[in-house]
Coordinates of C-alpha atoms and ligand atoms in Angstrom, one line a residue:
M1 CA 24.8 -105.4 -37.7
R2 CA 21.7 -106.5 -39.3
Y3 CA 18.9 -104.0 -40.3
L4 CA 15.5 -103.2 -40.0
S5 CA 13.0 -101.1 -41.8
T6 CA 11.0 -98.3 -40.3
R7 CA 7.6 -99.9 -41.3
G8 CA 8.3 -103.4 -39.4
A9 CA 10.0 -105.9 -41.8
A10 CA 12.7 -107.3 -40.3
S11 CA 15.0 -107.3 -43.4
G12 CA 18.3 -109.3 -42.1
Q13 CA 19.7 -107.1 -44.0
R14 CA 23.3 -106.4 -43.9
F15 CA 25.0 -103.8 -44.9
S16 CA 25.5 -104.2 -48.8
D17 CA 21.9 -105.1 -49.2
V18 CA 21.0 -101.8 -47.9
L19 CA 23.5 -99.9 -49.8
L20 CA 22.3 -100.1 -52.7
E21 CA 17.7 -100.0 -52.4
G22 CA 16.9 -97.2 -51.4
L23 CA 13.4 -97.1 -50.0
A24 CA 12.7 -100.6 -48.0
P25 CA 10.2 -102.8 -50.0
D26 CA 7.1 -102.1 -47.9
G27 CA 8.0 -98.2 -48.0
G28 CA 10.3 -97.9 -45.0
L29 CA 13.6 -96.6 -43.8
A30 CA 16.4 -99.0 -43.3
M31 CA 17.8 -98.8 -39.7
P32 CA 20.5 -100.9 -37.7
E33 CA 17.9 -103.3 -35.1
A34 CA 20.1 -101.3 -32.7
Y35 CA 23.3 -98.1 -31.9
P36 CA 26.5 -99.9 -31.4
M37 CA 27.3 -98.4 -27.6
L38 CA 30.7 -97.3 -26.9
G39 CA 32.7 -97.6 -24.2
A40 CA 35.2 -94.8 -22.3
A41 CA 38.3 -97.9 -23.4
E42 CA 36.9 -96.7 -27.1
L43 CA 36.7 -93.5 -27.2
A44 CA 39.7 -93.1 -25.2
R45 CA 40.6 -95.1 -28.5
W46 CA 39.4 -93.5 -31.6
R47 CA 40.8 -89.6 -30.1
P48 CA 43.9 -89.2 -32.6
L49 CA 42.7 -91.8 -34.7
S50 CA 43.3 -89.7 -38.3
Y51 CA 40.0 -88.6 -40.0
P52 CA 40.1 -92.0 -42.4
D53 CA 40.9 -93.8 -39.8
L54 CA 38.1 -93.7 -37.1
A55 CA 36.2 -93.4 -41.1
Y56 CA 36.9 -96.9 -40.3
E57 CA 36.5 -97.5 -37.1
V58 CA 32.7 -96.5 -37.2
L59 CA 31.2 -97.0 -40.1
R60 CA 33.5 -100.0 -39.2
L61 CA 30.3 -101.0 -36.3
F62 CA 27.6 -100.6 -39.5
A63 CA 30.1 -102.7 -42.6
D64 CA 30.3 -105.8 -40.8
D65 CA 29.9 -107.5 -43.6
L66 CA 32.5 -106.3 -45.3
P67 CA 35.5 -107.5 -45.7
A68 CA 37.7 -105.2 -43.2
G69 CA 40.8 -104.4 -45.6
D70 CA 38.5 -103.5 -48.4
L71 CA 36.3 -100.6 -45.9
R72 CA 40.0 -99.5 -44.9
A73 CA 40.9 -99.1 -48.9
M74 CA 37.7 -97.3 -49.3
V75 CA 37.8 -94.4 -46.9
S76 CA 41.4 -93.5 -47.2
R77 CA 40.5 -93.4 -50.8
A78 CA 37.5 -91.1 -50.5
Y79 CA 38.8 -88.8 -47.8
T80 CA 42.7 -87.6 -49.6
R81 CA 44.1 -84.4 -48.7
E82 CA 43.4 -84.3 -52.4
L83 CA 40.5 -83.9 -52.4
F84 CA 39.8 -82.2 -49.1
G85 CA 42.7 -79.3 -48.8
C86 CA 43.7 -80.4 -45.7
A87 CA 44.9 -83.9 -44.7
E88 CA 42.2 -83.5 -41.1
I89 CA 39.0 -83.3 -43.9
T90 CA 36.9 -81.4 -40.9
P91 CA 39.1 -78.8 -40.0
L92 CA 38.2 -76.4 -36.3
R93 CA 38.1 -73.5 -36.3
T94 CA 38.2 -71.8 -33.1
L95 CA 36.2 -68.1 -33.3
E96 CA 36.9 -67.7 -29.0
P97 CA 37.0 -70.1 -26.0
G98 CA 34.4 -72.3 -26.9
L99 CA 32.7 -71.7 -29.5
H100 CA 34.0 -73.5 -33.3
I101 CA 33.2 -73.9 -36.2
L102 CA 33.6 -77.3 -37.7
G103 CA 34.7 -77.2 -41.8
L104 CA 32.3 -79.9 -43.8
S105 CA 32.3 -78.4 -47.4
N106 CA 36.1 -78.3 -47.9
G107 CA 35.2 -80.6 -51.0
P108 CA 35.3 -80.8 -54.3
T109 CA 31.9 -79.3 -54.2
L110 CA 32.6 -77.2 -51.7
A111 CA 29.4 -78.2 -49.8
F112 CA 28.9 -81.1 -46.6
K113 CA 27.2 -83.2 -49.3
D114 CA 30.7 -84.3 -50.5
I115 CA 31.2 -86.0 -46.9
A116 CA 28.8 -88.8 -47.5
M117 CA 29.1 -88.3 -51.0
Q118 CA 33.2 -89.5 -51.5
F119 CA 31.7 -92.6 -49.5
L120 CA 28.5 -93.5 -50.9
G121 CA 31.1 -93.8 -54.6
Q122 CA 33.3 -96.0 -53.0
A123 CA 31.2 -98.1 -51.6
F124 CA 29.2 -98.3 -55.0
E125 CA 32.5 -98.5 -56.6
H126 CA 33.2 -101.4 -54.2
A127 CA 29.2 -103.3 -54.1
L128 CA 28.9 -103.4 -57.5
G129 CA 32.4 -104.7 -58.2
R130 CA 32.0 -107.7 -56.3
A131 CA 28.6 -108.4 -57.9
G132 CA 30.1 -107.9 -61.2
T133 CA 27.0 -105.7 -62.6
T134 CA 26.9 -101.7 -62.9
M135 CA 24.1 -98.8 -62.0
N136 CA 22.7 -96.3 -63.6
I137 CA 22.0 -93.0 -61.1
L138 CA 19.3 -91.7 -61.6
G139 CA 18.6 -88.4 -59.6
A140 CA 17.0 -84.4 -59.4
T141 CA 19.0 -82.0 -57.5
S142 CA 18.2 -78.1 -57.1
G143 CA 22.2 -77.3 -57.0
D144 CA 23.9 -79.2 -54.2
T145 CA 24.1 -83.2 -54.5
G146 CA 23.4 -83.2 -58.1
S147 CA 27.5 -81.0 -58.7
S148 CA 28.3 -83.4 -54.6
A149 CA 27.1 -87.0 -56.5
E150 CA 28.6 -85.9 -59.8
H151 CA 32.4 -85.1 -58.9
A152 CA 31.9 -88.2 -56.5
M153 CA 30.6 -90.9 -59.5
R154 CA 32.8 -89.0 -62.0
G155 CA 35.1 -91.6 -64.7
K156 CA 33.8 -94.6 -62.2
Q157 CA 34.1 -98.1 -64.0
R158 CA 30.5 -99.5 -63.4
L159 CA 28.4 -96.6 -63.5
A160 CA 26.5 -93.4 -65.0
V161 CA 24.8 -90.9 -63.1
F162 CA 21.9 -89.4 -65.4
M163 CA 21.4 -85.7 -62.5
L164 CA 17.5 -83.8 -64.1
S165 CA 18.6 -80.1 -62.9
P166 CA 15.8 -77.5 -63.7
H167 CA 17.4 -74.7 -66.3
G168 CA 18.3 -71.7 -65.5
K169 CA 17.1 -72.2 -61.2
M170 CA 20.8 -72.8 -60.2
S171 CA 23.2 -70.6 -59.5
P172 CA 25.9 -69.9 -62.2
F173 CA 28.4 -71.6 -60.1
Q174 CA 26.3 -75.1 -59.3
A175 CA 25.5 -74.9 -62.7
A176 CA 28.8 -75.1 -63.7
Q177 CA 29.8 -76.9 -61.0
M178 CA 27.8 -79.6 -62.9
Y179 CA 27.5 -79.0 -66.4
A180 CA 31.7 -78.7 -66.2
L181 CA 31.7 -82.0 -66.5
Q182 CA 33.6 -83.4 -69.3
D183 CA 33.5 -87.0 -67.7
A184 CA 32.1 -89.6 -69.9
N185 CA 29.8 -91.4 -67.8
I186 CA 28.0 -88.1 -66.1
F187 CA 24.8 -86.6 -68.2
N188 CA 23.1 -84.1 -67.0
L189 CA 20.3 -83.3 -68.1
A190 CA 18.5 -80.4 -68.6
L191 CA 14.6 -79.8 -67.9
R192 CA 12.3 -76.3 -68.8
G193 CA 10.8 -77.0 -65.4
V194 CA 11.3 -75.7 -62.3
F195 CA 12.7 -78.7 -59.2
D196 CA 9.8 -80.7 -58.4
D197 CA 9.3 -81.6 -62.7
C198 CA 13.3 -82.6 -62.2
Q199 CA 12.0 -84.9 -58.9
D200 CA 8.3 -85.8 -60.6
I201 CA 10.0 -87.9 -63.2
V202 CA 12.6 -88.6 -61.1
K203 CA 9.3 -90.5 -59.7
A204 CA 7.9 -91.8 -62.8
V205 CA 10.7 -92.5 -64.2
N206 CA 11.7 -95.7 -60.9
G207 CA 7.6 -96.0 -60.6
D208 CA 8.4 -98.5 -63.8
A209 CA 9.7 -101.7 -63.0
E210 CA 9.8 -102.8 -65.6
F211 CA 12.6 -100.0 -66.8
K212 CA 13.8 -99.4 -63.7
L213 CA 14.9 -104.2 -63.6
R214 CA 16.0 -103.4 -66.9
Y215 CA 18.5 -100.7 -66.9
R216 CA 19.4 -101.5 -63.2
I217 CA 18.3 -97.9 -61.6
G218 CA 19.8 -96.3 -59.1
A219 CA 19.4 -93.1 -56.3
V220 CA 22.1 -91.4 -55.1
N221 CA 19.2 -89.1 -52.0
S222 CA 19.7 -88.6 -48.1
I223 CA 17.4 -91.2 -47.0
N224 CA 20.1 -94.0 -48.2
W225 CA 22.3 -95.4 -44.6
A226 CA 25.5 -95.3 -46.2
R227 CA 25.5 -91.2 -46.3
I228 CA 23.8 -91.1 -42.6
A229 CA 26.7 -93.3 -41.9
A230 CA 29.7 -91.4 -43.5
Q231 CA 27.9 -88.0 -41.7
V232 CA 28.7 -90.3 -37.3
V233 CA 32.1 -90.0 -38.9
Y234 CA 32.7 -85.8 -38.1
Y235 CA 30.7 -85.2 -35.0
F236 CA 32.8 -87.4 -33.5
K237 CA 36.2 -85.8 -35.0
G238 CA 34.5 -82.8 -34.2
Y239 CA 34.1 -84.1 -30.6
F240 CA 37.1 -85.0 -30.2
A241 CA 38.7 -80.9 -31.5
A242 CA 36.5 -79.2 -29.3
T243 CA 36.8 -81.3 -26.1
R244 CA 40.4 -82.2 -24.3
G245 CA 39.4 -84.8 -23.0
N246 CA 36.9 -87.6 -23.0
G247 CA 33.5 -87.0 -20.7
E248 CA 33.3 -83.8 -21.6
P249 CA 30.5 -82.2 -22.7
V250 CA 29.7 -80.6 -26.3
S251 CA 26.8 -79.1 -28.6
F252 CA 26.3 -79.0 -31.5
A253 CA 23.9 -76.3 -34.1
V254 CA 23.1 -78.1 -37.3
P255 CA 21.5 -76.0 -40.3
S256 CA 19.2 -78.5 -40.9
G257 CA 16.3 -79.2 -44.2
N258 CA 16.0 -82.7 -45.0
F259 CA 17.2 -84.2 -41.2
G260 CA 19.5 -86.0 -42.6
N261 CA 22.4 -83.7 -41.3
I262 CA 21.1 -83.5 -37.8
Y263 CA 20.4 -87.2 -37.5
A264 CA 23.5 -88.5 -37.8
G265 CA 24.5 -86.5 -34.8
Y266 CA 21.7 -87.4 -33.1
V267 CA 22.8 -91.3 -34.0
A268 CA 26.3 -90.3 -32.6
R269 CA 24.6 -89.7 -29.6
S270 CA 22.8 -92.0 -29.3
M271 CA 26.6 -94.1 -29.1
G272 CA 27.0 -93.1 -26.3
L273 CA 29.0 -90.0 -27.7
P274 CA 28.6 -87.1 -25.0
I275 CA 26.6 -84.5 -27.2
R276 CA 24.7 -82.9 -24.6
R277 CA 22.4 -80.5 -26.9
L278 CA 21.6 -81.5 -30.8
I279 CA 20.3 -77.4 -31.8
L280 CA 18.5 -77.5 -35.4
A281 CA 18.1 -74.7 -37.6
T282 CA 16.0 -74.0 -39.7
N283 CA 15.4 -71.4 -41.9
E284 CA 11.6 -70.0 -43.5
N285 CA 11.6 -73.7 -43.8
D286 CA 10.3 -73.8 -40.3
V287 CA 8.4 -77.9 -40.3
L288 CA 11.0 -79.5 -38.2
D289 CA 11.7 -75.9 -35.7
E290 CA 8.0 -75.9 -35.9
F291 CA 7.8 -79.6 -34.4
F292 CA 10.0 -78.9 -31.9
R293 CA 8.2 -76.9 -30.4
S294 CA 4.8 -78.4 -30.4
G295 CA 4.6 -81.9 -30.8
V296 CA 3.0 -80.9 -34.7
Y297 CA 4.3 -82.7 -37.4
R298 CA 3.1 -80.7 -40.8
V299 CA 4.7 -81.4 -44.0
R300 CA 3.9 -78.4 -46.3
K301 CA 2.0 -77.7 -49.2
T302 CA 4.2 -77.7 -52.7
A303 CA 3.5 -74.1 -52.9
E304 CA 4.1 -73.0 -48.9
V305 CA 7.6 -73.8 -49.6
R306 CA 9.6 -70.3 -49.9
Q307 CA 12.2 -69.6 -51.6
T308 CA 14.6 -68.4 -49.2
S309 CA 18.5 -67.3 -49.4
S310 CA 19.8 -70.7 -47.8
P311 CA 18.0 -72.2 -50.5
S312 CA 19.1 -76.5 -49.9
M313 CA 17.5 -76.5 -46.8
D314 CA 13.7 -74.8 -48.3
I315 CA 12.3 -77.8 -47.9
S316 CA 8.0 -79.6 -47.3
K317 CA 9.2 -82.4 -46.0
A318 CA 12.3 -84.1 -44.1
S319 CA 12.1 -87.5 -45.2
N320 CA 14.9 -88.7 -43.2
F321 CA 12.3 -87.9 -39.8
E322 CA 10.9 -90.8 -40.5
R323 CA 13.2 -92.7 -38.1
Y324 CA 13.6 -90.5 -35.8
V325 CA 10.0 -90.7 -35.2
F326 CA 10.8 -94.9 -34.7
D327 CA 12.7 -93.7 -32.1
L328 CA 10.2 -91.7 -30.1
V329 CA 7.5 -94.4 -30.5
G330 CA 9.6 -96.7 -29.0
R331 CA 10.3 -98.9 -32.4
D332 CA 7.3 -99.9 -32.8
A333 CA 5.9 -100.5 -36.9
G334 CA 2.6 -100.3 -37.2
W335 CA 2.1 -96.9 -34.6
L336 CA 5.1 -95.6 -37.1
A337 CA 2.6 -96.7 -40.1
M338 CA 0.1 -94.9 -38.6
L339 CA 1.1 -91.7 -38.0
W340 CA 2.0 -91.0 -42.3
Q341 CA -0.9 -92.3 -43.0
A342 CA -2.5 -89.5 -40.6
L343 CA 0.8 -87.3 -43.2
D344 CA -0.6 -89.1 -46.2
A345 CA -4.9 -88.3 -45.7
H346 CA -4.6 -85.3 -43.6
G347 CA -0.5 -83.8 -44.1
A348 CA 0.3 -83.9 -40.2
F349 CA 0.0 -85.9 -37.6
D350 CA 0.6 -84.3 -33.6
L351 CA 2.2 -86.4 -30.8
R352 CA 1.4 -84.6 -27.5
G353 CA -0.4 -86.2 -24.9
T354 CA 2.2 -89.7 -26.1
R355 CA 5.2 -91.7 -24.9
A356 CA 6.6 -90.5 -28.1
F357 CA 6.0 -86.7 -26.8
D358 CA 7.2 -87.3 -23.8
A359 CA 10.3 -89.1 -25.5
I360 CA 11.6 -85.8 -27.6
A361 CA 12.9 -84.3 -24.5
G362 CA 15.5 -87.4 -24.0
S363 CA 16.3 -87.6 -27.5
G364 CA 18.9 -84.1 -27.2
F365 CA 17.2 -81.8 -29.8
V366 CA 15.9 -77.8 -29.6
S367 CA 15.2 -75.6 -33.1
G368 CA 15.2 -72.3 -33.5
S369 CA 14.1 -70.7 -36.9
S370 CA 16.2 -68.3 -39.0
S371 CA 15.1 -65.6 -41.4
H372 CA 16.6 -63.4 -43.8
R373 CA 17.7 -61.0 -42.4
D374 CA 19.2 -62.4 -39.5
R375 CA 20.9 -64.5 -41.4
L376 CA 22.6 -61.3 -43.1
D377 CA 22.3 -59.8 -39.3
T378 CA 24.6 -63.3 -38.7
I379 CA 27.1 -63.1 -41.4
R380 CA 27.5 -59.0 -40.6
A381 CA 28.4 -60.0 -36.9
I382 CA 30.6 -62.7 -37.1
H383 CA 33.0 -61.3 -40.6
G384 CA 33.1 -58.5 -37.9
R385 CA 34.0 -59.7 -34.7
Y386 CA 36.1 -62.8 -35.5
G387 CA 37.3 -62.0 -39.4
C388 CA 35.1 -65.1 -40.9
L389 CA 33.0 -65.8 -43.2
V390 CA 30.4 -68.2 -43.5
D391 CA 27.5 -68.5 -45.5
T392 CA 24.1 -68.9 -45.5
H393 CA 23.1 -71.8 -43.9
T394 CA 26.2 -71.4 -41.4
A395 CA 25.0 -68.6 -41.0
D396 CA 21.0 -69.9 -39.5
G397 CA 22.8 -72.8 -37.9
I398 CA 24.9 -70.0 -36.0
K399 CA 22.2 -67.5 -35.3
V400 CA 20.4 -70.0 -33.9
G401 CA 23.5 -72.1 -32.4
L402 CA 24.1 -69.0 -30.5
Q403 CA 19.6 -68.3 -28.8
Y404 CA 21.0 -71.8 -27.0
R405 CA 24.8 -71.6 -26.3
E406 CA 25.3 -72.4 -22.4
P407 CA 28.0 -71.2 -20.7
D408 CA 30.8 -74.2 -20.5
V409 CA 29.7 -75.9 -22.7
P410 CA 31.8 -75.7 -26.1
L411 CA 29.4 -75.2 -29.0
V412 CA 30.5 -76.5 -32.7
C413 CA 29.1 -74.7 -34.9
L414 CA 28.3 -77.4 -38.3
E415 CA 29.5 -75.9 -42.1
T416 CA 27.7 -77.0 -44.7
A417 CA 28.3 -75.1 -47.7
L418 CA 31.9 -72.4 -48.4
P419 CA 30.5 -68.9 -48.7
A420 CA 31.5 -68.4 -52.6
K421 CA 29.0 -70.9 -53.5
F422 CA 26.4 -68.2 -52.7
A423 CA 28.3 -64.8 -53.6
A424 CA 25.1 -63.0 -54.4
T425 CA 23.8 -62.6 -50.6
I426 CA 26.9 -62.0 -49.8
R427 CA 27.6 -59.1 -51.7
E428 CA 24.7 -58.1 -50.5
A429 CA 25.6 -58.6 -46.6
L430 CA 29.3 -56.5 -47.0
G431 CA 28.9 -55.3 -50.4
R432 CA 31.8 -57.6 -51.8
D433 CA 32.7 -60.9 -53.5
P434 CA 33.2 -63.9 -50.8
E435 CA 36.1 -65.4 -51.9
R436 CA 36.9 -68.5 -54.3
P437 CA 38.7 -71.6 -53.6
Q438 CA 41.6 -71.6 -55.1
G439 CA 40.9 -73.4 -58.5
F440 CA 37.9 -71.7 -59.2
E441 CA 38.3 -68.4 -60.1
A442 CA 36.3 -69.5 -63.7
L443 CA 35.0 -72.1 -62.9
E444 CA 31.8 -70.8 -64.4
A445 CA 34.0 -69.6 -68.5
L446 CA 34.9 -73.1 -68.7
P447 CA 33.6 -75.0 -71.5
Q448 CA 29.7 -76.8 -70.1
R449 CA 28.8 -80.0 -71.2
F450 CA 24.5 -80.5 -70.7
T451 CA 21.5 -82.1 -72.8
L452 CA 18.6 -79.0 -72.1
M453 CA 15.2 -81.4 -72.3
E454 CA 11.0 -80.9 -71.7
P455 CA 10.3 -82.5 -68.0
D456 CA 9.1 -85.0 -70.0
A457 CA 9.5 -88.5 -69.0
A458 CA 9.8 -90.5 -71.7
E459 CA 11.7 -88.4 -73.2
V460 CA 14.0 -88.6 -70.0
K461 CA 13.6 -92.1 -70.2
A462 CA 14.7 -92.4 -74.1
F463 CA 17.8 -90.7 -73.0
I464 CA 18.4 -93.0 -70.6
A465 CA 17.9 -95.5 -72.9
R466 CA 20.8 -94.2 -75.2
H467 CA 23.2 -94.7 -72.6
A468 CA 22.4 -96.0 -70.3
L469 CA 25.2 -98.0 -69.1
T470 CA 24.8 -102.5 -70.0
Ligands
PLP501 C1 22.1 -80.1 -47.5 C2 22.2 -79.2 -46.8 C3 21.6 -78.9 -45.7 C4 20.5 -79.3 -45.3 O1 21.0 -81.0 -44.4 P1 20.4 -81.5 -44.5 O2 20.6 -82.7 -43.9 O3 19.2 -81.5 -45.8 O4 19.2 -81.2 -43.4 C5 22.6 -77.7 -45.6 N1 23.1 -76.8 -45.9 C6 23.8 -77.3 -47.1 C7 24.5 -76.8 -47.9 C8 22.7 -78.3 -48.1 O5 23.9 -78.8 -49.0

């Protein structure tokens, strides 16, 4: 498998190369030259596999430059009962015939990002070991990504993590998930500012090419191809769990923000998995819903982004969306570059009246949005009807999913976080706190370890210089 960039450079890179880089050198995102196509025989062979074995089969197609034995060892270390609470890793709950919830949030930080991040931790360690070097990861988080990355990288010999977070702006639970880590390779920098300040500083540090090279600064953001590839696996797992035979269609409902999760579903569909519909759900920040309804992609200004009760979907633009549009324009990198120029200049592009617009219809996507009121109603309805408690993001997905549900087509709603993470809204919906999984009862009472700092790039750099792995 070779990779190319959405902006045109056919670099001939392999999985190990795109693993360690953020953007491609020309500013685009890494894409496989073609999606692997599966036949009926492969689907039949994969159906009974355990999660780690299935992950091995799927990832092997994208990472064929890794020694098979190494890849097998990596997935068996990433996907354990110990880390994910059960052997299935992503258990399927059936609410009623034809309506299911795929549990993606049983990992160490109770959100679906753990699934990709645990693999990324293994992949990084492997690649750095082979190269005989180390990496200092710099990231910014508003909650879920940072804790997931830290839990995946903690204690790893060749990795240090410097995570910028907005001091006092996360839920106490989210803050504690990061700040309670005592591992020597994890550094939490709590900035007196907002999430955008954190992100700006990450950009500023990465813009200093000499510093970046000197301290081998790496990233774990959602555009990393390895994260996408790892997410493709659970679409297969969910499909097999919800059907009896291969060939039956299934639809997936996906709470979406940066378009990473649902894009992985689109990759699975492109590989030949019989996915009928990819049902994209947004919250009040509906830039993606607007696109699928109109053909116009209009990114939001920071000031336009609303703070909602499904905060992990509060986005102004969707960082993985470029990959999908690259396919829509028939992989014409010149056309894609023009669209992104229009985006930079005018904040929007319009596909109506083009071949790319016509291609949307065949790609399986439908969309809808959900509001705070919808979220509360859905949490109450699903709890009342099925005795099942879902978090706010999952509720957005279920709300839109049910809107598009078809008779005779199983609907699988992806659970992207556990309700314990978003207790305030659960309290508002049901008048009581969500239960906490075992081991999380006294999380906020644990001693915390973080460094409080002004949102100043020079200060952050000085801190990294003092603590970075050499
Ligand atoms: C990150 C996240 C999402 C959005 O996923 P994308 O891949 O960015 O579309 C949804 N729900 C939760 C709980 C998340 O943490």
